[in-house]
PDB file of C-alpha atoms in Angstrom:
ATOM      1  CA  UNK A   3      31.494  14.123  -1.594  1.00 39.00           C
ATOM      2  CA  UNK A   4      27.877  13.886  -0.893  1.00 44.00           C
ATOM      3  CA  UNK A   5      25.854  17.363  -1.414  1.00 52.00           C
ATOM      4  CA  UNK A   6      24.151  18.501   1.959  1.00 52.00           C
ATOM      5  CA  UNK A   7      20.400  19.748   0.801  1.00 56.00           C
ATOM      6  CA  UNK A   8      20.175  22.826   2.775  1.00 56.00           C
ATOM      7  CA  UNK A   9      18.399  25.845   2.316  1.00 53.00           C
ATOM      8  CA  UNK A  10      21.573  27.892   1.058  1.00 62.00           C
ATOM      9  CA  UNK A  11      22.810  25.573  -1.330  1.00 66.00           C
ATOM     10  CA  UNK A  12      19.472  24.751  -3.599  1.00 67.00           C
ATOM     11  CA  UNK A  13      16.433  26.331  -5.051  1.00 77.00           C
ATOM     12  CA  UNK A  14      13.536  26.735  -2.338  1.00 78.00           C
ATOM     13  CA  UNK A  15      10.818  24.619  -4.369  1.00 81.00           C
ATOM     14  CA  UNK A  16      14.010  21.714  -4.389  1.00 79.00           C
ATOM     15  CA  UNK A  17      14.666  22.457  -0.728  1.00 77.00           C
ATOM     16  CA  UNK A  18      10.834  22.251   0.575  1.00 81.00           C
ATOM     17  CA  UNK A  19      10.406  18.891  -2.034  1.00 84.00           C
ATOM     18  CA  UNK A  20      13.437  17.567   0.217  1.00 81.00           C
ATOM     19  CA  UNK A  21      11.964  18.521   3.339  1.00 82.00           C
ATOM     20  CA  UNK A  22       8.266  17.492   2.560  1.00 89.00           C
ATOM     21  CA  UNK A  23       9.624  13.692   1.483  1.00 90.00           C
ATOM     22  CA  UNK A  24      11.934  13.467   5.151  1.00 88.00           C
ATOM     23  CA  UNK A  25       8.886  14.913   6.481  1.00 89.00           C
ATOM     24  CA  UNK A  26       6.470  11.834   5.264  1.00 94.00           C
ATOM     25  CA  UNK A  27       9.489   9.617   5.461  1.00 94.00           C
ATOM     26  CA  UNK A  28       9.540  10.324   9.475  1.00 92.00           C
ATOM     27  CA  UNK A  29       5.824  10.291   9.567  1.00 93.00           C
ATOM     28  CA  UNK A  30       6.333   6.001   7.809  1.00 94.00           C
ATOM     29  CA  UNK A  31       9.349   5.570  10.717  1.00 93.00           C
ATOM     30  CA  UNK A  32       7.167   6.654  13.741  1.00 93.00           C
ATOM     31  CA  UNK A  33       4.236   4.382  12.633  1.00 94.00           C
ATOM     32  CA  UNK A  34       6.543   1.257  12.026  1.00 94.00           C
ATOM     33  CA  UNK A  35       5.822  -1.721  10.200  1.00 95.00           C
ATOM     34  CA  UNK A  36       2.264  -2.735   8.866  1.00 94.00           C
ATOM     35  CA  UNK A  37       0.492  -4.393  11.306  1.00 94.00           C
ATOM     36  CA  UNK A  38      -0.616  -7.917   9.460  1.00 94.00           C
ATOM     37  CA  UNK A  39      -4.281  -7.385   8.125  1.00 93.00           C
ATOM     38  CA  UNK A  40      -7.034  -8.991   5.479  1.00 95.00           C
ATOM     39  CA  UNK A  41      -8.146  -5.266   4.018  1.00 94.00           C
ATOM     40  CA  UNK A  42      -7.756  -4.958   0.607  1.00 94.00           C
ATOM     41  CA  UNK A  43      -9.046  -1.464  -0.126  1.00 91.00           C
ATOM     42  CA  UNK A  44      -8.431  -0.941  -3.624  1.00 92.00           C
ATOM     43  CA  UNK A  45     -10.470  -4.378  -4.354  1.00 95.00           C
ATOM     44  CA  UNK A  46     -12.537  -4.309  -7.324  1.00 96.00           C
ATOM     45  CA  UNK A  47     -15.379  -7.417  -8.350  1.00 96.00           C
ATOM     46  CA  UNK A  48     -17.294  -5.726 -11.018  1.00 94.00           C
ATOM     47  CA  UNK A  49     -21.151  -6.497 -10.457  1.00 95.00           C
ATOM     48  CA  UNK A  50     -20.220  -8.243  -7.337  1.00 97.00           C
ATOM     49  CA  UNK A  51     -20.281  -5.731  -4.601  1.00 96.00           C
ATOM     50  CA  UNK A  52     -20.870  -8.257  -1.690  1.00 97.00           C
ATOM     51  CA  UNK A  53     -17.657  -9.754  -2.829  1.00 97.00           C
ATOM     52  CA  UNK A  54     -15.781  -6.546  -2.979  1.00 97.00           C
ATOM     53  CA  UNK A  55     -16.959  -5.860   0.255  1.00 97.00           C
ATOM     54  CA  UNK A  56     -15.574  -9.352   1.928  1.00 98.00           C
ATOM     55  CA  UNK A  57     -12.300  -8.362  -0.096  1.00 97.00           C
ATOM     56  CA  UNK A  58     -12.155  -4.822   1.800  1.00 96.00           C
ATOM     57  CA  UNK A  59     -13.184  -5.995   5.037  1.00 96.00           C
ATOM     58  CA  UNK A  60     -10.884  -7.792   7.678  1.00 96.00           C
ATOM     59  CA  UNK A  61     -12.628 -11.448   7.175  1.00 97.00           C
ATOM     60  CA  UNK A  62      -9.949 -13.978   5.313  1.00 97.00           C
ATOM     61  CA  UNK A  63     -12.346 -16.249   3.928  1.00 98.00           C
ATOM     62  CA  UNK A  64     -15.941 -16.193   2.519  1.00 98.00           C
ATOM     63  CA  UNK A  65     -17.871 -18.644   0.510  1.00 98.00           C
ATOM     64  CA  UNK A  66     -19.716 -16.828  -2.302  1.00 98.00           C
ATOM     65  CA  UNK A  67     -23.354 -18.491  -3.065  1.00 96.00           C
ATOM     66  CA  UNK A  68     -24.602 -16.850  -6.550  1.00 92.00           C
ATOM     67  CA  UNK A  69     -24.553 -20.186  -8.959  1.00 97.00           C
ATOM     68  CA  UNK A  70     -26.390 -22.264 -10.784  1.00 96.00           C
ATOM     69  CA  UNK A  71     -24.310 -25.023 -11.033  1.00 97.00           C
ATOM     70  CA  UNK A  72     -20.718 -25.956 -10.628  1.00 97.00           C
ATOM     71  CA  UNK A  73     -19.804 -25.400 -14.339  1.00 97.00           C
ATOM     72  CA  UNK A  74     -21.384 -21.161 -13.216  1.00 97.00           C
ATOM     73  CA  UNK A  75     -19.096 -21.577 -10.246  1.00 98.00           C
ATOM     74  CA  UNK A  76     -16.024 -22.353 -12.149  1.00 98.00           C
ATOM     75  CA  UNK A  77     -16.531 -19.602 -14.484  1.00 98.00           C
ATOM     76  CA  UNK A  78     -16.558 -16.836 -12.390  1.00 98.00           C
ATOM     77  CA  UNK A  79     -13.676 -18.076 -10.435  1.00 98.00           C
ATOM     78  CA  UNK A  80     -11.586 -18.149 -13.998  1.00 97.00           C
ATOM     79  CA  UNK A  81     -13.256 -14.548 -15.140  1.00 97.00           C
ATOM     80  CA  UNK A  82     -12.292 -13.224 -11.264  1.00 97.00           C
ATOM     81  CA  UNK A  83      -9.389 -14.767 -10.398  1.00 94.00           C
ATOM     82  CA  UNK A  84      -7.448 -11.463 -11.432  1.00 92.00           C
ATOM     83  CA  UNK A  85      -9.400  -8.617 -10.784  1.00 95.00           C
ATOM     84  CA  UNK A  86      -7.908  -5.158 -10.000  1.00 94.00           C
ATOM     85  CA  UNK A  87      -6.387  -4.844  -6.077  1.00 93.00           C
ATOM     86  CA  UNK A  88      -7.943  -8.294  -5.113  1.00 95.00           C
ATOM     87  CA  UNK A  89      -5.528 -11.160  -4.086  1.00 96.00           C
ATOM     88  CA  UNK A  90      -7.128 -14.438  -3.183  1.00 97.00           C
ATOM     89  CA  UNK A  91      -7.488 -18.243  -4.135  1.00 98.00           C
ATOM     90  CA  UNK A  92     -10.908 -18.676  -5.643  1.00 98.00           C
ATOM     91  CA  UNK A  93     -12.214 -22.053  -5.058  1.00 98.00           C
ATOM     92  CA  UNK A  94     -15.321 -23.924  -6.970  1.00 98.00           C
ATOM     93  CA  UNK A  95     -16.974 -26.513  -4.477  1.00 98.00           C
ATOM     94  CA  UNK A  96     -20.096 -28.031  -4.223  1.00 97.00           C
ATOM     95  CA  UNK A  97     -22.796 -29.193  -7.068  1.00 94.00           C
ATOM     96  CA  UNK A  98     -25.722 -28.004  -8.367  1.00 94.00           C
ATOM     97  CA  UNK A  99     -27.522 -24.897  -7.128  1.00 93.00           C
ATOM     98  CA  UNK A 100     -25.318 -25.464  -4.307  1.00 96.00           C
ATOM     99  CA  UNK A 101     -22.530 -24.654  -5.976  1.00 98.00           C
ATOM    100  CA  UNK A 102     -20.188 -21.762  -4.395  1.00 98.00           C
ATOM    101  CA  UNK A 103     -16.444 -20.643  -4.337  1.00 98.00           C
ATOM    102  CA  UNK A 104     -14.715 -20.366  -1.941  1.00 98.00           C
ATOM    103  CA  UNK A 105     -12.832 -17.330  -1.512  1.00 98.00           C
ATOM    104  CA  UNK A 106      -9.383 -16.935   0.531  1.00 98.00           C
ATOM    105  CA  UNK A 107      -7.886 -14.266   0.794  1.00 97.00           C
ATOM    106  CA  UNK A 108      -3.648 -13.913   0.262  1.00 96.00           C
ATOM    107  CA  UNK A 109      -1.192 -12.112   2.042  1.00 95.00           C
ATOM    108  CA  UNK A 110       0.018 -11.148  -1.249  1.00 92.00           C
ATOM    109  CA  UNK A 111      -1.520  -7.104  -0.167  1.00 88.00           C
ATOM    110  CA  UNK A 112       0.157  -7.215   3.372  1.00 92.00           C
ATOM    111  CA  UNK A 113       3.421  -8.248   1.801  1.00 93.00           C
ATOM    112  CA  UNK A 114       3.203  -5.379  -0.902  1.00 89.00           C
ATOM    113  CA  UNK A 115       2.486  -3.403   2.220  1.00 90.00           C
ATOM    114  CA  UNK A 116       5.515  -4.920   3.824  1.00 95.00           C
ATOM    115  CA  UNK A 117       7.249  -4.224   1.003  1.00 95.00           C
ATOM    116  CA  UNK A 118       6.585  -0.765   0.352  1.00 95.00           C
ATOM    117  CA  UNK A 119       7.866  -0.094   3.919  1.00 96.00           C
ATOM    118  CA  UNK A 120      10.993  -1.378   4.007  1.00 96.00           C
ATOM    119  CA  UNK A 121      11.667   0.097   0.421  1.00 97.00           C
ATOM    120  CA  UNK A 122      10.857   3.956   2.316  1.00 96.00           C
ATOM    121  CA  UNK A 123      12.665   3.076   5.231  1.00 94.00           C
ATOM    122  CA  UNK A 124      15.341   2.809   2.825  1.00 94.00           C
ATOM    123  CA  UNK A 125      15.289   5.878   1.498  1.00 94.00           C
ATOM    124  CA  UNK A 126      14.748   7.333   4.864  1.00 91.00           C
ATOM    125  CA  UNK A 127      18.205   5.777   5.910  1.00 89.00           C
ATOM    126  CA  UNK A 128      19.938   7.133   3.019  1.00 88.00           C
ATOM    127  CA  UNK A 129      18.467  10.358   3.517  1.00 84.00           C
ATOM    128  CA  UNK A 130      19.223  10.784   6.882  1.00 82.00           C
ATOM    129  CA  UNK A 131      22.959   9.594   5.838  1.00 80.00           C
ATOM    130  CA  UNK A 132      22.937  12.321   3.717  1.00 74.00           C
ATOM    131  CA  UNK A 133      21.837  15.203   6.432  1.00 67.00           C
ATOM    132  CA  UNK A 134      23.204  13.288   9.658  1.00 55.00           C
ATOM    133  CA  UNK A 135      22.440  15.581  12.533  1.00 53.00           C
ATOM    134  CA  UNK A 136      20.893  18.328  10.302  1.00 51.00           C
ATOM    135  CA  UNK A 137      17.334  16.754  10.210  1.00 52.00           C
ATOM    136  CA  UNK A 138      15.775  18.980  12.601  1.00 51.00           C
ATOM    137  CA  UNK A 139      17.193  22.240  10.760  1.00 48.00           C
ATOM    138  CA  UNK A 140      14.909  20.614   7.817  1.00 49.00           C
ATOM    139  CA  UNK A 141      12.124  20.352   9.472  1.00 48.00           C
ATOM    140  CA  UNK A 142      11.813  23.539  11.438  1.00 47.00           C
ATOM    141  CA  UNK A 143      12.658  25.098   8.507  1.00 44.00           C
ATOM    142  CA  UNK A 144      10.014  28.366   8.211  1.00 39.00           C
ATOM    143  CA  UNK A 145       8.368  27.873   5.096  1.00 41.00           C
ATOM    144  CA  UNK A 146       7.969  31.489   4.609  1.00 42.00           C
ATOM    145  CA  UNK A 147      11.294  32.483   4.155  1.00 41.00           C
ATOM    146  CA  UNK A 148      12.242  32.898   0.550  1.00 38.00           C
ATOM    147  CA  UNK A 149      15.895  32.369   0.031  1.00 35.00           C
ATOM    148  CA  UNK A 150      17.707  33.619  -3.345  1.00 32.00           C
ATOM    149  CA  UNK A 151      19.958  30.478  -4.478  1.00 31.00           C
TER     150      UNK A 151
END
């Protein structure tokens, strides 16, 4: 037996938690599936904002120019390869003071995306197994009514 959340049957602050998740859950359903983008907002370079700002933009590659020397090149790809909320293949080309890297971005952040979706429209399907045909009950539900249980 599966217990119906309704707003008899449970504390109001459980109740309105229910009701606020289904609420955001719907809001996930109604904008569907990620489309496919390069942003990756929560990007961090530290001391390299022009990189961080490639990284949150919607370009997917970009070939950094800040070295000395291919040996430079190669060791700010290995001290950047993991910074926080960037995903991309850092590559060291060129010699000399021509020396860059290459930077590609992944799809590593659209697939978390991706991922995070489909793991809520989980939960939304169990949810609305649990309340099937009740949904709209939650979600008119006056918020100013305070209900004993």
């Amino acid at each position: 037996q599966v217990f119906f959340p309704d707003k008899e049957n449970m504390p109001q602050c459980l109740f309105d938690a229910f009701k606020l998740r289904l609420e955001y859950l719907e809001d996930v359903a109604r904008r569907g599936k990620p489309n496919m983008c390069w942003n990756q907002p929560k990007a961090v370079v530290p001391g390299h904002p022009e990189v961080e700002c490639f990284l949150r933009g919607p370009d997917s590659t970009y070939t950094y120019r800040n070295f000395n020397n291919l040996r430079h090149a190669r060791n700010w790809a290995n001290k950047h390869r993991n910074d926080r909320g960037c995903f991309m293949k850092l590559t060291p080309i060129g010699r000399g003071s021509s020396a860059a890297v290459k930077i590609e971005k992944t799809t590593q952040a659209y697939n978390s995306m991706v991922a995070e979706y489909k793991k809520e429209m989980e939960e939304y399907k169990r949810l609305l197994n649990i309340v099937p045909g009740r949904v709209n009950v939650l979600i008119q539900h006056d918020k100013g009514k305070v209900y004993s249980k």
